[in-house]
Amino acid sequence: FPLVSRLIQEGNIETLGRLNIKIMTLFFLISLPIAVGGFLLAQPIITFIYGFHYLLAASAFQILIFNILFSFPTGFLNNIVLGYDQQKRLIVFVAVSAIFSFSLNALLIPTYGMQGASLALLISQSFYFLAVLWYVQRIIHFSFLSRLPVIILATFLMGITSLSLLFFHTPLLLIILFSACVYFVILLYFREPVLMEMIQSSKRFSFFSRFIP
């Protein structure tokens, strides 16, 4: 937040826009594979942690795991809005999101139970994220969508790996390990800019970065 505040005070919108692109890309680079992997491996994850008695919670977990796609970047976007001294905008977004959530819960819970509550939370959280993102983009005019195709491709191939290993009854921890390896190998193959920048920045600390030219 201090960096964002300083850039806003200096009127350095161009640098702030580049920072937003990197941060938002990093958030999705981390959260998208977690969300998809959690969705695909919900049942083995629930049974591994809590046992078979809680297996019915897997369907709610499959919905709730996608909240990280929105909760990760929302905090950063909130800081930008606060940096522009626009707290009133956030209050409006929060109020509308809360009303939206209450209405969806009243509509979905009687029929769908905990799955309905999970879906209501996901929809209201995504609404709040999109509202804040829309407002920030009006101020700074940035877009990170061009950074997402490689992340989506890597996540897709990771998901195929997870399902294939799951089909052959591979232990959960091995599925997670191999799927994560596939994900990062694809990102390294396409030299995803944010990941490569992180590796370059940490070369003196990382053993593995010596294998990256």
CSV table of C-alpha atoms in Angstrom, one decimal:
chain,number,residue,atom,x,y,z
A,1,PHE,CA,0.0,0.0,0.0
A,2,PRO,CA,2.8,2.6,0.7
A,3,LEU,CA,4.1,2.1,-2.9
A,4,VAL,CA,0.7,2.4,-4.4
A,5,SER,CA,0.0,5.5,-2.3
A,6,ARG,CA,3.3,7.1,-3.3
A,7,LEU,CA,2.7,6.5,-7.0
A,8,ILE,CA,-0.8,8.0,-6.7
A,9,GLN,CA,0.6,11.1,-4.9
A,10,GLU,CA,3.3,11.5,-7.6
A,11,GLY,CA,0.7,11.2,-10.3
A,12,ASN,CA,2.7,8.4,-11.9
A,13,ILE,CA,-0.2,6.6,-13.5
A,14,GLU,CA,1.9,4.8,-16.1
A,15,THR,CA,4.0,3.1,-13.5
A,16,LEU,CA,1.0,2.3,-11.4
A,17,GLY,CA,-0.7,0.7,-14.4
A,18,ARG,CA,2.4,-1.5,-15.1
A,19,LEU,CA,2.4,-2.5,-11.4
A,20,ASN,CA,-1.3,-3.4,-11.6
A,21,ILE,CA,-0.7,-5.6,-14.6
A,22,LYS,CA,2.1,-7.5,-12.8
A,23,ILE,CA,0.3,-7.9,-9.5
A,24,MET,CA,-3.0,-9.0,-11.1
A,25,THR,CA,-1.2,-11.5,-13.3
A,26,LEU,CA,0.7,-12.8,-10.3
A,27,PHE,CA,-2.6,-13.2,-8.3
A,28,PHE,CA,-4.1,-15.3,-11.2
A,29,LEU,CA,-0.9,-17.2,-11.7
A,30,ILE,CA,-1.2,-18.4,-8.1
A,31,SER,CA,-5.0,-18.6,-7.6
A,32,LEU,CA,-6.2,-20.2,-10.9
A,33,PRO,CA,-4.3,-23.5,-10.5
A,34,ILE,CA,-5.3,-23.7,-6.9
A,35,ALA,CA,-9.0,-23.1,-7.8
A,36,VAL,CA,-9.0,-25.6,-10.6
A,37,GLY,CA,-6.9,-28.2,-8.7
A,38,GLY,CA,-9.1,-27.8,-5.7
A,39,PHE,CA,-12.2,-28.3,-7.8
A,40,LEU,CA,-10.9,-31.4,-9.5
A,41,LEU,CA,-9.5,-33.0,-6.3
A,42,ALA,CA,-12.2,-31.9,-3.9
A,43,GLN,CA,-13.2,-35.4,-2.8
A,44,PRO,CA,-9.7,-36.8,-2.1
A,45,ILE,CA,-8.8,-33.5,-0.4
A,46,ILE,CA,-11.8,-33.6,1.9
A,47,THR,CA,-11.3,-37.3,2.8
A,48,PHE,CA,-7.5,-36.8,3.3
A,49,ILE,CA,-8.0,-34.0,5.7
A,50,TYR,CA,-11.3,-34.8,7.5
A,51,GLY,CA,-12.2,-38.3,6.6
A,52,PHE,CA,-15.0,-40.0,4.7
A,53,HIS,CA,-17.7,-38.7,7.1
A,54,TYR,CA,-17.3,-35.2,5.6
A,55,LEU,CA,-17.4,-36.2,2.0
A,56,LEU,CA,-20.7,-34.5,1.4
A,57,ALA,CA,-18.9,-31.2,2.0
A,58,ALA,CA,-16.9,-31.7,-1.2
A,59,SER,CA,-19.5,-30.1,-3.5
A,60,ALA,CA,-19.6,-27.0,-1.4
A,61,PHE,CA,-15.8,-26.9,-1.3
A,62,GLN,CA,-15.8,-27.2,-5.2
A,63,ILE,CA,-17.8,-23.9,-5.3
A,64,LEU,CA,-16.0,-22.0,-2.5
A,65,ILE,CA,-12.5,-22.7,-3.8
A,66,PHE,CA,-13.2,-20.4,-6.7
A,67,ASN,CA,-13.5,-17.5,-4.3
A,68,ILE,CA,-9.7,-17.2,-4.2
A,69,LEU,CA,-9.8,-16.0,-7.8
A,70,PHE,CA,-11.6,-12.9,-6.5
A,71,SER,CA,-10.4,-12.5,-2.9
A,72,PHE,CA,-6.7,-12.6,-3.9
A,73,PRO,CA,-6.7,-9.4,-6.1
A,74,THR,CA,-9.6,-7.6,-4.4
A,75,GLY,CA,-7.5,-6.5,-1.4
A,76,PHE,CA,-4.9,-4.9,-3.8
A,77,LEU,CA,-7.6,-3.1,-5.8
A,78,ASN,CA,-9.2,-1.8,-2.6
A,79,ASN,CA,-5.8,-0.2,-1.7
A,80,ILE,CA,-5.8,1.7,-5.0
A,81,VAL,CA,-9.3,3.0,-4.4
A,82,LEU,CA,-8.3,4.0,-0.9
A,83,GLY,CA,-5.2,5.7,-2.3
A,84,TYR,CA,-7.5,7.9,-4.4
A,85,ASP,CA,-9.5,8.7,-1.2
A,86,GLN,CA,-12.6,7.1,-2.6
A,87,GLN,CA,-13.8,5.2,0.4
A,88,LYS,CA,-17.4,6.1,-0.4
A,89,ARG,CA,-17.2,4.0,-3.6
A,90,LEU,CA,-16.1,1.0,-1.6
A,91,ILE,CA,-19.0,1.5,0.8
A,92,VAL,CA,-21.4,1.5,-2.1
A,93,PHE,CA,-19.9,-1.6,-3.6
A,94,VAL,CA,-19.9,-3.4,-0.2
A,95,ALA,CA,-23.5,-2.5,0.4
A,96,VAL,CA,-24.7,-3.6,-3.0
A,97,SER,CA,-22.7,-6.8,-2.7
A,98,ALA,CA,-24.2,-7.5,0.8
A,99,ILE,CA,-27.8,-7.0,-0.4
A,100,PHE,CA,-27.0,-9.2,-3.4
A,101,SER,CA,-25.6,-11.9,-1.2
A,102,PHE,CA,-28.6,-11.7,1.2
A,103,SER,CA,-31.0,-12.0,-1.7
A,104,LEU,CA,-29.2,-15.0,-3.2
A,105,ASN,CA,-29.0,-16.8,0.1
A,106,ALA,CA,-32.7,-16.4,0.7
A,107,LEU,CA,-33.3,-17.7,-2.8
A,108,LEU,CA,-30.9,-20.6,-3.0
A,109,ILE,CA,-30.5,-22.0,0.6
A,110,PRO,CA,-34.0,-23.4,0.9
A,111,THR,CA,-33.5,-25.5,-2.2
A,112,TYR,CA,-29.8,-26.2,-2.4
A,113,GLY,CA,-28.7,-25.9,1.2
A,114,MET,CA,-24.9,-25.4,1.8
A,115,GLN,CA,-24.3,-25.6,-1.9
A,116,GLY,CA,-26.7,-22.7,-2.4
A,117,ALA,CA,-25.0,-20.7,0.3
A,118,SER,CA,-21.6,-21.4,-1.3
A,119,LEU,CA,-22.8,-20.3,-4.7
A,120,ALA,CA,-24.4,-17.1,-3.2
A,121,LEU,CA,-21.0,-16.2,-1.6
A,122,LEU,CA,-19.1,-16.9,-4.9
A,123,ILE,CA,-21.5,-14.8,-7.0
A,124,SER,CA,-21.6,-11.8,-4.5
A,125,GLN,CA,-17.8,-11.9,-4.1
A,126,SER,CA,-17.3,-12.0,-7.9
A,127,PHE,CA,-19.7,-9.1,-8.2
A,128,TYR,CA,-17.7,-7.0,-5.7
A,129,PHE,CA,-14.4,-7.9,-7.4
A,130,LEU,CA,-15.7,-6.9,-10.9
A,131,ALA,CA,-17.2,-3.7,-9.5
A,132,VAL,CA,-13.9,-2.6,-7.9
A,133,LEU,CA,-11.9,-3.7,-11.0
A,134,TRP,CA,-14.2,-1.7,-13.3
A,135,TYR,CA,-13.8,1.4,-11.1
A,136,VAL,CA,-10.0,1.1,-10.9
A,137,GLN,CA,-9.7,0.5,-14.7
A,138,ARG,CA,-11.7,3.8,-15.2
A,139,ILE,CA,-8.9,5.6,-13.3
A,140,ILE,CA,-5.8,3.9,-14.5
A,141,HIS,CA,-6.8,2.2,-17.9
A,142,PHE,CA,-4.9,-1.0,-17.6
A,143,SER,CA,-5.6,-4.5,-18.8
A,144,PHE,CA,-4.0,-7.8,-17.8
A,145,LEU,CA,-6.1,-10.1,-20.0
A,146,SER,CA,-3.4,-10.6,-22.6
A,147,ARG,CA,-1.3,-12.2,-19.8
A,148,LEU,CA,-3.8,-14.9,-19.1
A,149,PRO,CA,-3.8,-17.3,-22.1
A,150,VAL,CA,-0.5,-19.0,-21.0
A,151,ILE,CA,-1.7,-19.3,-17.4
A,152,ILE,CA,-5.0,-20.8,-18.6
A,153,LEU,CA,-3.2,-23.3,-20.9
A,154,ALA,CA,-0.8,-24.3,-18.1
A,155,THR,CA,-3.8,-24.7,-15.8
A,156,PHE,CA,-5.7,-26.8,-18.4
A,157,LEU,CA,-2.7,-29.2,-18.8
A,158,MET,CA,-2.3,-29.3,-15.1
A,159,GLY,CA,-5.9,-30.3,-14.7
A,160,ILE,CA,-5.5,-33.1,-17.3
A,161,THR,CA,-2.6,-34.4,-15.4
A,162,SER,CA,-4.5,-34.3,-12.1
A,163,LEU,CA,-7.5,-36.2,-13.6
A,164,SER,CA,-5.2,-38.8,-15.3
A,165,LEU,CA,-3.4,-39.5,-12.0
A,166,LEU,CA,-6.6,-39.6,-10.1
A,167,PHE,CA,-8.0,-42.1,-12.5
A,168,PHE,CA,-5.1,-44.5,-11.7
A,169,HIS,CA,-5.7,-44.0,-7.9
A,170,THR,CA,-2.4,-42.1,-7.4
A,171,PRO,CA,-1.9,-40.8,-3.8
A,172,LEU,CA,-3.2,-37.3,-3.4
A,173,LEU,CA,0.2,-35.7,-2.4
A,174,LEU,CA,1.8,-37.2,-5.5
A,175,ILE,CA,-1.0,-35.9,-7.7
A,176,ILE,CA,-0.5,-32.4,-6.3
A,177,LEU,CA,3.3,-32.6,-6.7
A,178,PHE,CA,3.2,-33.9,-10.3
A,179,SER,CA,0.4,-31.5,-11.3
A,180,ALA,CA,2.3,-28.5,-9.9
A,181,CYS,CA,5.4,-29.6,-11.8
A,182,VAL,CA,3.5,-29.7,-15.1
A,183,TYR,CA,2.0,-26.3,-14.4
A,184,PHE,CA,5.3,-24.6,-13.8
A,185,VAL,CA,7.1,-26.4,-16.6
A,186,ILE,CA,4.5,-25.0,-19.1
A,187,LEU,CA,4.9,-21.5,-17.7
A,188,LEU,CA,8.7,-21.8,-17.9
A,189,TYR,CA,8.5,-23.2,-21.5
A,190,PHE,CA,6.5,-20.2,-22.6
A,191,ARG,CA,8.6,-17.9,-20.4
A,192,GLU,CA,5.7,-16.3,-18.7
A,193,PRO,CA,6.9,-12.7,-18.0
A,194,VAL,CA,5.9,-12.3,-14.3
A,195,LEU,CA,7.3,-15.7,-13.4
A,196,MET,CA,10.5,-15.1,-15.3
A,197,GLU,CA,10.9,-11.7,-13.6
A,198,MET,CA,10.5,-13.4,-10.2
A,199,ILE,CA,13.2,-15.9,-11.1
A,200,GLN,CA,15.6,-13.3,-12.3
A,201,SER,CA,15.0,-11.2,-9.2
A,202,SER,CA,15.7,-14.2,-6.9
A,203,LYS,CA,18.7,-15.7,-8.8
A,204,ARG,CA,21.1,-15.2,-6.1
A,205,PHE,CA,18.8,-17.0,-3.6
A,206,SER,CA,17.4,-19.8,-5.8
A,207,PHE,CA,19.2,-23.0,-6.7
A,208,PHE,CA,16.8,-23.9,-9.5
A,209,SER,CA,17.1,-20.5,-11.3
A,210,ARG,CA,20.5,-21.4,-12.5
A,211,PHE,CA,18.9,-23.8,-15.0
A,212,ILE,CA,17.0,-20.8,-16.6
A,213,PRO,CA,19.1,-19.0,-19.2
